[in-house]
mmCIF file of C-alpha atoms in Angstrom:
data_model
loop_
_atom_site.group_PDB
_atom_site.id
_atom_site.type_symbol
_atom_site.label_atom_id
_atom_site.label_comp_id
_atom_site.label_asym_id
_atom_site.label_seq_id
_atom_site.Cartn_x
_atom_site.Cartn_y
_atom_site.Cartn_z
ATOM 1 C CA MET A 262 -3.003 2.066 -8.419
ATOM 2 C CA THR A 263 -6.514 1.063 -9.483
ATOM 3 C CA ARG A 264 -8.436 0.134 -6.280
ATOM 4 C CA SER A 265 -10.509 -3.117 -7.194
ATOM 5 C CA VAL A 266 -13.978 -2.730 -5.810
ATOM 6 C CA PRO A 267 -15.415 -6.633 -4.918
ATOM 7 C CA PRO A 268 -18.582 -7.145 -6.972
ATOM 8 C CA TYR A 269 -21.895 -7.174 -5.505
ATOM 9 C CA ARG A 270 -23.475 -10.671 -5.151
ATOM 10 C CA ASP A 271 -27.154 -11.226 -4.842
ATOM 11 C CA ASN A 272 -27.732 -14.418 -2.754
ATOM 12 C CA ARG A 273 -31.509 -13.816 -4.029
ATOM 13 C CA SER A 274 -32.659 -17.707 -5.283
ATOM 14 C CA SER A 275 -34.998 -15.616 -7.681
ATOM 15 C CA ASP A 276 -33.336 -14.360 -11.245
ATOM 16 C CA GLN A 277 -34.589 -10.444 -10.722
ATOM 17 C CA PRO A 278 -32.065 -8.367 -12.148
ATOM 18 C CA VAL A 279 -30.242 -6.069 -9.163
ATOM 19 C CA ARG A 280 -31.669 -2.868 -10.443
ATOM 20 C CA HIS A 281 -28.728 -0.570 -8.928
ATOM 21 C CA SER A 282 -26.411 -1.548 -11.622
ATOM 22 C CA ARG A 283 -27.646 0.065 -15.050
ATOM 23 C CA ARG A 284 -24.004 -0.717 -16.384
ATOM 24 C CA PHE A 285 -25.585 -3.226 -19.115
ATOM 25 C CA SER A 286 -28.539 -3.719 -20.536
ATOM 26 C CA ASP A 287 -31.029 -6.483 -19.913
ATOM 27 C CA GLU A 288 -30.794 -7.729 -23.443
ATOM 28 C CA ILE A 289 -26.732 -8.112 -23.636
ATOM 29 C CA VAL A 290 -27.212 -9.879 -19.936
ATOM 30 C CA GLU A 291 -29.475 -12.182 -21.811
ATOM 31 C CA GLU A 292 -27.337 -12.763 -24.630
ATOM 32 C CA ALA A 293 -24.902 -13.548 -21.670
ATOM 33 C CA CYS A 294 -26.845 -15.804 -20.375
ATOM 34 C CA ARG A 295 -27.960 -17.745 -23.558
ATOM 35 C CA VAL A 296 -24.063 -17.769 -24.793
ATOM 36 C CA PHE A 297 -22.425 -19.538 -21.684
ATOM 37 C CA GLN A 298 -25.885 -20.915 -20.606
ATOM 38 C CA LYS A 299 -24.348 -23.806 -23.374
ATOM 39 C CA ARG A 300 -20.838 -24.304 -20.961
ATOM 40 C CA THR A 301 -23.172 -25.577 -17.870
ATOM 41 C CA ASP A 302 -25.623 -27.765 -16.596
ATOM 42 C CA ARG A 303 -27.065 -25.403 -14.053
ATOM 43 C CA LYS A 304 -29.862 -22.522 -15.421
ATOM 44 C CA LEU A 305 -28.297 -19.130 -15.187
ATOM 45 C CA THR A 306 -29.892 -15.839 -13.817
ATOM 46 C CA HIS A 307 -30.058 -12.734 -14.931
ATOM 47 C CA GLU A 308 -27.753 -12.181 -12.083
ATOM 48 C CA ASP A 309 -25.096 -14.626 -13.900
ATOM 49 C CA GLY A 310 -25.246 -12.984 -16.966
ATOM 50 C CA ARG A 311 -24.382 -9.457 -15.141
ATOM 51 C CA GLN A 312 -21.480 -10.562 -13.099
ATOM 52 C CA ILE A 313 -20.334 -13.046 -16.803
ATOM 53 C CA LEU A 314 -20.440 -9.532 -17.998
ATOM 54 C CA GLU A 315 -18.325 -7.629 -14.795
ATOM 55 C CA ASN A 316 -15.741 -10.148 -15.104
ATOM 56 C CA LEU A 317 -15.092 -9.831 -18.626
ATOM 57 C CA VAL A 318 -14.922 -6.045 -18.627
ATOM 58 C CA GLY A 319 -12.344 -6.613 -15.756
ATOM 59 C CA PHE A 320 -10.576 -8.733 -17.879
ATOM 60 C CA PHE A 321 -10.168 -7.633 -20.669
ATOM 61 C CA SER A 322 -9.610 -3.855 -18.439
ATOM 62 C CA THR A 323 -6.367 -5.691 -17.262
ATOM 63 C CA LEU A 324 -5.195 -6.476 -20.499
ATOM 64 C CA HIS A 325 -5.284 -3.192 -21.783
ATOM 65 C CA GLU A 326 -3.403 -2.048 -18.777
ATOM 66 C CA TRP A 327 -0.940 -4.208 -18.993
ATOM 67 C CA ASP A 328 -0.900 -3.711 -22.404
ATOM 68 C CA HIS A 329 -0.284 0.345 -22.138
ATOM 69 C CA ALA A 330 2.226 -0.625 -19.512
ATOM 70 C CA SER A 331 4.081 -2.510 -21.810
ATOM 71 C CA ALA A 332 4.689 0.224 -24.278
ATOM 72 C CA LYS A 333 5.731 2.776 -22.025
ATOM 73 C CA PRO A 334 9.126 3.555 -22.976
ATOM 74 C CA HIS A 335 12.076 2.586 -20.328
ATOM 75 C CA HIS A 336 14.040 5.416 -18.837
ATOM 76 C CA GLU A 337 16.830 3.758 -16.773
ATOM 77 C CA GLY A 338 19.893 5.743 -17.493
ATOM 78 C CA GLY A 339 19.766 6.924 -21.098
ATOM 79 C CA PRO A 340 18.468 5.401 -24.070
ATOM 80 C CA SER A 341 18.235 1.561 -24.813
ATOM 81 C CA ASN A 342 19.246 0.943 -28.150
#
């Protein structure tokens, strides 16, 4: 079982990038902000964009794990027909 680490939350009010996380380029974070800004009235920060991307990666990783687990054959006492 994979241990989940809670995401880092930057509670600063500034829009400065979090420098400890280089998982995503500044350009892709800015693009995420542009895409998702259309869906909220609140001004999205660089940190908001980074968290959006982290959540999307987590969501699709979970779907991939579920798909991989469901594709494994079930051996419960013999072959199934």
